[in-house]
Amino acid sequence: MKKDLLSLLDISEEELQKLLAEAKHLKKMKKAGIPHELLKKKALAMIFEKPSTRTRLSFEVGMHDLGGHALYLNSEDLQLGRGEEIRDTARVSSRYVSGLMIRAYKHQTIVDFAKYSTVPVINGLSDREHPCQLLADILTIWEHFGSTTDIKVAWVGDGNNVCNSLVLSSAITGMIVNIASPAGFQPKTEVLERAIGLGGRVKVMNDPVEAVRDADVVVTDTWVSMGEEARYDVRIKAFQGYTVDDSLLKRASPDAIVMHCLPAHRGHEITDEVIEGPQSVVWDEAENRLHAQKALLVKMLGDTGV
Ligand code: CP
Ligand code: NVA
């Protein structure tokens, strides 16, 4: 049966360990210039309802490195944009390619798409989760600290899609996750309950200082995610005091690293000094999208037919 990645928890703890090892291996091969065409002639179609830089680039280059091909499809240019149903698009595109990636506004769109697709579907970001981002983030933390077990991660800002996936990661990584968000902008209750029910160590609070105390990793993201622009002013006001700046970073462990999935908004969720500073690993994190997703593609598309 085909397996999808709609949520980070579609991956087990054991699968995650294998994926990290494979990502490390593929990264080494790429840097050494050794060909690794593990998905020769396979095609991945990527449907985007929203803009993208990293997700598009990393999947396209990743498929190229693996000897396959990725097709960028803007949903507005497809018949989807003229009202063709998602289930029909899923059934038809499944007949041409070995895998599908979709970035959609509504998580339900991705769930419906996966239901009718006969090839594996990867969530390339929805309003609920960003599992591919977390794979890269976990890889970055694992490389930096040698393990993810007992690593203290502090999220400062909006309890959005990336934050929900971070919350879920606590159940498969052994990381301890503190979330500091203002009331009304905290991660989804069902996501928190799921993570905690599976043994994840997650706490939600309002105070960024409390969240980052002794943290090994400080993470943030935009205050206004794609699709949330209608309440722009309300959001900017609500997030005052949630900027990751030098004074907040000083409350974390002296060896803490700073992460951001990007795109960043300097002066809002993070200062220029912090993102450009010595503790920032955001460029390694962005690079790791490529290596983590290549490992994922090999796992998901590797044994399906052309
Ligand atoms: N982090 C991330 O997913 O970036 P893009 O929106 O540029 O793909
Ligand atoms: N939370 C951001 C992530 C972008 C990669 C958004 O949804 O816009």
Coordinates of C-alpha atoms and ligand atoms in Angstrom, one line a residue:
M1 CA 0.0 0.0 0.0
K2 CA 1.3 3.5 -0.8
K3 CA 2.4 5.6 2.2
D4 CA 1.9 9.3 2.4
L5 CA 3.6 12.0 4.5
L6 CA 0.7 14.3 5.5
S7 CA 1.8 14.7 9.1
L8 CA 5.2 14.4 10.7
L9 CA 3.8 11.5 12.7
D10 CA 3.3 9.5 9.5
I11 CA 7.0 8.7 10.3
S12 CA 7.8 6.5 13.2
E13 CA 10.7 7.0 15.6
E14 CA 12.6 4.1 13.9
E15 CA 11.9 5.4 10.4
L16 CA 13.2 8.8 11.5
Q17 CA 16.5 7.4 12.6
K18 CA 16.9 5.6 9.3
L19 CA 16.0 8.7 7.4
L20 CA 18.5 10.8 9.3
A21 CA 21.2 8.3 8.5
E22 CA 20.2 8.2 4.8
A23 CA 20.2 12.1 4.7
K24 CA 23.7 12.2 6.2
H25 CA 24.9 9.6 3.6
L26 CA 23.3 11.5 0.7
K27 CA 24.7 14.8 1.9
K28 CA 28.2 13.3 1.9
M29 CA 27.8 11.8 -1.5
K30 CA 26.6 15.1 -3.0
K31 CA 29.5 17.0 -1.4
A32 CA 32.0 14.4 -2.7
G33 CA 30.5 14.6 -6.2
I34 CA 29.5 10.9 -6.2
P35 CA 26.5 10.2 -8.3
H36 CA 23.5 8.7 -6.4
E37 CA 20.8 8.3 -9.0
L38 CA 18.5 6.2 -6.8
L39 CA 15.3 7.5 -8.5
K40 CA 16.4 7.2 -12.1
K41 CA 13.6 8.3 -14.5
K42 CA 11.1 8.7 -11.7
A43 CA 8.9 11.9 -11.8
L44 CA 7.5 13.9 -8.9
A45 CA 4.7 16.4 -9.6
M46 CA 4.6 19.4 -7.2
I47 CA 1.4 21.4 -7.0
F48 CA 1.6 24.8 -5.3
E49 CA -1.4 26.9 -4.2
K50 CA 1.0 29.3 -2.4
P51 CA 4.5 30.8 -3.2
S52 CA 7.7 28.9 -2.4
T53 CA 11.4 29.3 -2.6
R54 CA 13.0 26.6 -0.5
T55 CA 10.4 23.8 -1.0
R56 CA 10.3 24.2 -4.7
L57 CA 14.1 24.5 -5.1
S58 CA 15.0 21.6 -2.8
F59 CA 12.5 19.2 -4.3
E60 CA 13.5 20.1 -7.8
V61 CA 17.2 19.9 -7.2
G62 CA 16.7 16.8 -5.1
M63 CA 14.9 14.9 -7.8
H64 CA 17.5 16.0 -10.3
D65 CA 20.3 14.7 -8.0
L66 CA 18.5 11.4 -7.7
G67 CA 18.3 11.0 -11.5
G68 CA 14.6 11.8 -11.7
H69 CA 12.5 14.8 -12.6
A70 CA 10.3 17.2 -10.7
L71 CA 7.5 19.2 -12.3
Y72 CA 6.5 22.5 -10.8
L73 CA 2.8 23.1 -11.2
N74 CA 1.1 26.3 -10.0
S75 CA -2.4 25.4 -9.1
E76 CA -3.7 28.6 -10.9
D77 CA -2.2 27.3 -14.2
L78 CA -3.9 23.9 -13.8
Q79 CA -7.5 23.2 -14.5
L80 CA -7.7 23.2 -10.7
G81 CA -7.7 27.0 -10.9
R82 CA -10.8 26.8 -13.1
G83 CA -12.7 24.5 -10.7
E84 CA -11.6 21.0 -11.6
E85 CA -12.0 18.9 -8.5
I86 CA -9.0 18.0 -6.4
R87 CA -10.0 14.3 -6.5
D88 CA -9.9 14.3 -10.3
T89 CA -6.6 16.1 -10.4
A90 CA -5.2 13.5 -7.9
R91 CA -6.4 10.5 -9.9
V92 CA -5.2 11.8 -13.2
S93 CA -1.7 13.0 -12.0
S94 CA -1.2 9.7 -10.2
R95 CA -1.3 8.0 -13.6
Y96 CA 1.8 10.0 -14.8
V97 CA 4.2 10.2 -11.9
S98 CA 5.7 8.2 -9.1
G99 CA 5.0 10.7 -6.3
L100 CA 3.1 13.9 -5.7
M101 CA 3.9 16.9 -3.5
I102 CA 1.3 19.5 -2.7
R103 CA 1.3 22.8 -0.9
A104 CA -2.2 23.9 -0.1
Y105 CA -4.0 26.5 2.0
K106 CA -6.3 24.0 3.7
H107 CA -4.9 20.8 5.2
Q108 CA -8.2 19.1 4.1
T109 CA -7.3 19.7 0.5
I110 CA -4.1 17.6 1.0
V111 CA -6.0 14.9 2.8
D112 CA -8.6 14.7 0.0
F113 CA -5.8 14.7 -2.6
A114 CA -4.0 11.8 -0.9
K115 CA -7.3 9.9 -0.6
Y116 CA -7.7 9.8 -4.4
S117 CA -4.0 9.6 -5.3
T118 CA -2.6 6.1 -6.1
V119 CA 1.0 7.2 -5.6
P120 CA 2.6 8.6 -2.4
V121 CA 1.7 12.2 -1.4
I122 CA 3.9 14.6 0.5
N123 CA 2.6 17.6 2.4
G124 CA 4.7 20.6 1.2
L125 CA 2.9 22.9 3.8
S126 CA -0.7 23.3 4.8
D127 CA -2.4 25.5 7.4
R128 CA -1.9 22.7 9.9
E129 CA 1.6 21.3 9.3
H130 CA 5.0 21.5 7.6
P131 CA 6.5 18.0 8.0
C132 CA 9.3 18.5 5.4
Q133 CA 10.5 21.6 7.3
L134 CA 10.7 19.6 10.5
L135 CA 12.7 16.8 8.8
A136 CA 15.3 19.4 7.9
D137 CA 15.2 21.0 11.3
I138 CA 15.6 17.6 13.1
L139 CA 18.5 16.8 10.8
T140 CA 20.1 20.2 11.6
I141 CA 19.7 19.6 15.4
W142 CA 20.9 16.0 15.2
E143 CA 24.0 17.1 13.2
H144 CA 24.8 19.9 15.6
F145 CA 24.3 18.1 18.9
G146 CA 25.0 14.5 17.8
S147 CA 21.5 13.4 19.0
T148 CA 18.1 14.9 19.5
T149 CA 17.4 13.2 22.8
D150 CA 16.7 15.6 25.7
I151 CA 17.6 18.6 23.5
K152 CA 15.6 21.6 24.8
V153 CA 13.8 23.5 22.0
A154 CA 12.1 26.8 22.6
W155 CA 9.6 28.1 20.0
V156 CA 8.9 31.9 20.2
G157 CA 6.0 33.4 18.4
D158 CA 3.1 32.1 16.3
G159 CA 1.8 28.6 17.1
N160 CA 1.4 28.0 13.4
N161 CA 1.9 25.1 10.9
V162 CA 5.7 24.8 11.5
C163 CA 5.1 25.0 15.3
N164 CA 2.5 22.2 15.1
S165 CA 5.0 19.9 13.4
L166 CA 7.6 20.9 16.0
V167 CA 5.1 19.9 18.8
L168 CA 4.5 16.5 17.1
S169 CA 8.3 16.0 16.7
S170 CA 8.6 15.8 20.5
A171 CA 6.9 12.4 20.2
I172 CA 9.5 10.8 17.9
T173 CA 12.8 12.7 18.7
G174 CA 13.0 12.8 22.5
M175 CA 13.3 16.6 22.3
I176 CA 11.8 18.8 25.1
V177 CA 9.7 21.5 23.5
N178 CA 8.6 24.8 25.1
I179 CA 6.2 27.0 23.2
A180 CA 5.9 30.7 24.0
S181 CA 2.9 32.3 22.1
P182 CA 0.4 35.0 23.0
A183 CA -3.1 33.9 23.9
G184 CA -5.1 33.1 20.7
F185 CA -2.0 32.2 18.7
Q186 CA -1.0 28.9 20.4
P187 CA -0.6 25.6 18.6
K188 CA -3.7 23.5 18.0
T189 CA -5.1 21.7 21.1
E190 CA -5.6 18.4 19.3
V191 CA -1.9 18.6 18.1
L192 CA -0.7 19.2 21.6
E193 CA -2.9 16.3 23.0
R194 CA -1.6 14.0 20.3
A195 CA 2.0 14.7 21.0
I196 CA 1.6 14.5 24.8
G197 CA -0.5 11.3 24.4
L198 CA 2.4 9.7 22.6
G199 CA 4.9 10.7 25.3
G200 CA 6.1 14.0 23.8
R201 CA 7.4 16.5 26.4
V202 CA 5.7 19.8 25.4
K203 CA 4.8 22.9 27.4
V204 CA 2.9 25.9 26.2
M205 CA 3.3 29.3 27.9
N206 CA 3.0 33.0 27.2
D207 CA 6.4 34.2 28.4
P208 CA 9.3 34.0 25.9
V209 CA 11.9 34.4 28.6
E210 CA 10.5 31.4 30.5
A211 CA 10.5 29.3 27.3
V212 CA 14.0 30.0 26.2
R213 CA 15.6 29.6 29.7
D214 CA 18.5 27.1 29.2
A215 CA 17.3 26.2 25.7
D216 CA 19.7 24.5 23.3
V217 CA 17.7 25.6 20.3
V218 CA 15.6 28.8 19.8
V219 CA 13.2 28.7 16.9
T220 CA 10.9 31.3 15.4
D221 CA 8.8 31.9 12.3
T222 CA 6.8 34.7 10.7
W223 CA 4.0 36.3 12.6
V224 CA 1.9 36.3 9.5
S225 CA 1.8 33.0 7.6
M226 CA 0.6 32.8 4.0
G227 CA -3.2 32.9 4.1
E228 CA -3.3 34.9 7.4
E229 CA -2.8 38.3 5.9
A230 CA -6.4 39.5 6.6
R231 CA -5.6 40.0 10.3
Y232 CA -2.1 41.5 9.7
D233 CA -2.4 44.5 12.1
V234 CA -4.0 42.4 14.8
R235 CA -1.2 39.9 14.6
I236 CA 1.7 42.4 14.6
K237 CA 0.2 44.0 17.7
A238 CA -0.3 40.6 19.4
F239 CA 3.3 39.5 18.8
Q240 CA 5.0 42.6 20.3
G241 CA 7.5 41.3 22.9
Y242 CA 8.0 38.0 20.9
T243 CA 11.0 39.1 18.9
V244 CA 14.0 36.8 19.1
D245 CA 16.7 39.5 19.8
D246 CA 20.1 39.5 21.5
S247 CA 18.6 40.0 25.0
L248 CA 16.2 37.1 24.7
L249 CA 18.9 34.9 23.2
K250 CA 21.1 35.6 26.2
R251 CA 18.6 33.7 28.4
A252 CA 19.2 30.5 26.4
S253 CA 22.1 28.2 26.8
P254 CA 25.4 30.0 25.8
D255 CA 25.8 27.3 23.1
A256 CA 22.2 27.6 21.8
I257 CA 21.6 27.7 18.1
V258 CA 18.9 29.8 16.4
M259 CA 16.6 28.4 13.7
H260 CA 14.0 29.9 11.3
C261 CA 12.4 28.0 8.4
L262 CA 12.5 31.2 6.3
P263 CA 11.3 33.5 4.8
A264 CA 12.3 35.8 7.7
H265 CA 11.0 39.3 8.6
R266 CA 13.9 41.1 10.2
G267 CA 12.7 43.4 13.0
H268 CA 9.5 41.3 13.5
E269 CA 10.0 37.8 14.7
I270 CA 13.9 38.0 14.6
T271 CA 16.4 40.8 14.6
D272 CA 19.0 41.3 11.9
E273 CA 21.8 40.8 14.6
V274 CA 20.4 37.4 15.6
I275 CA 19.8 36.0 12.2
E276 CA 23.2 37.2 10.9
G277 CA 24.9 36.3 14.2
P278 CA 27.2 33.5 15.2
Q279 CA 24.4 31.4 16.8
S280 CA 22.3 31.4 13.7
V281 CA 22.2 28.1 11.7
V282 CA 19.4 29.1 9.3
W283 CA 21.4 28.7 6.1
D284 CA 22.5 25.1 7.2
E285 CA 18.8 24.5 8.1
A286 CA 17.7 25.7 4.6
E287 CA 20.4 23.5 2.9
N288 CA 19.2 20.5 4.9
R289 CA 15.8 20.7 3.3
L290 CA 17.5 19.2 0.2
H291 CA 19.3 16.4 2.0
A292 CA 16.4 15.4 4.3
Q293 CA 13.9 15.5 1.4
K294 CA 16.1 13.4 -0.8
A295 CA 16.2 10.7 1.9
L296 CA 12.4 11.0 2.1
L297 CA 12.0 10.7 -1.6
V298 CA 14.2 7.6 -1.8
K299 CA 12.1 6.1 1.0
M300 CA 8.7 7.0 -0.5
L301 CA 9.3 6.6 -4.2
G302 CA 12.1 4.1 -4.2
D303 CA 10.2 0.9 -4.6
T304 CA 7.1 2.2 -6.6
G305 CA 6.9 1.6 -10.3
V306 CA 8.0 4.3 -12.8
Ligands
CP1 N1 10.6 27.1 4.6 C1 9.9 27.0 3.5 O1 9.1 26.1 3.3 O2 10.2 28.0 2.6 P1 9.4 28.2 1.2 O3 8.1 28.8 1.6 O4 10.3 29.2 0.5 O5 9.3 27.0 0.5
NVA2 N1 4.5 29.6 8.6 C1 4.9 30.0 7.3 C2 5.9 29.0 6.8 C3 6.5 29.4 5.4 C4 7.4 28.3 5.0 C5 3.7 30.1 6.4 O1 2.9 29.3 6.4 O2 3.7 31.1 5.6

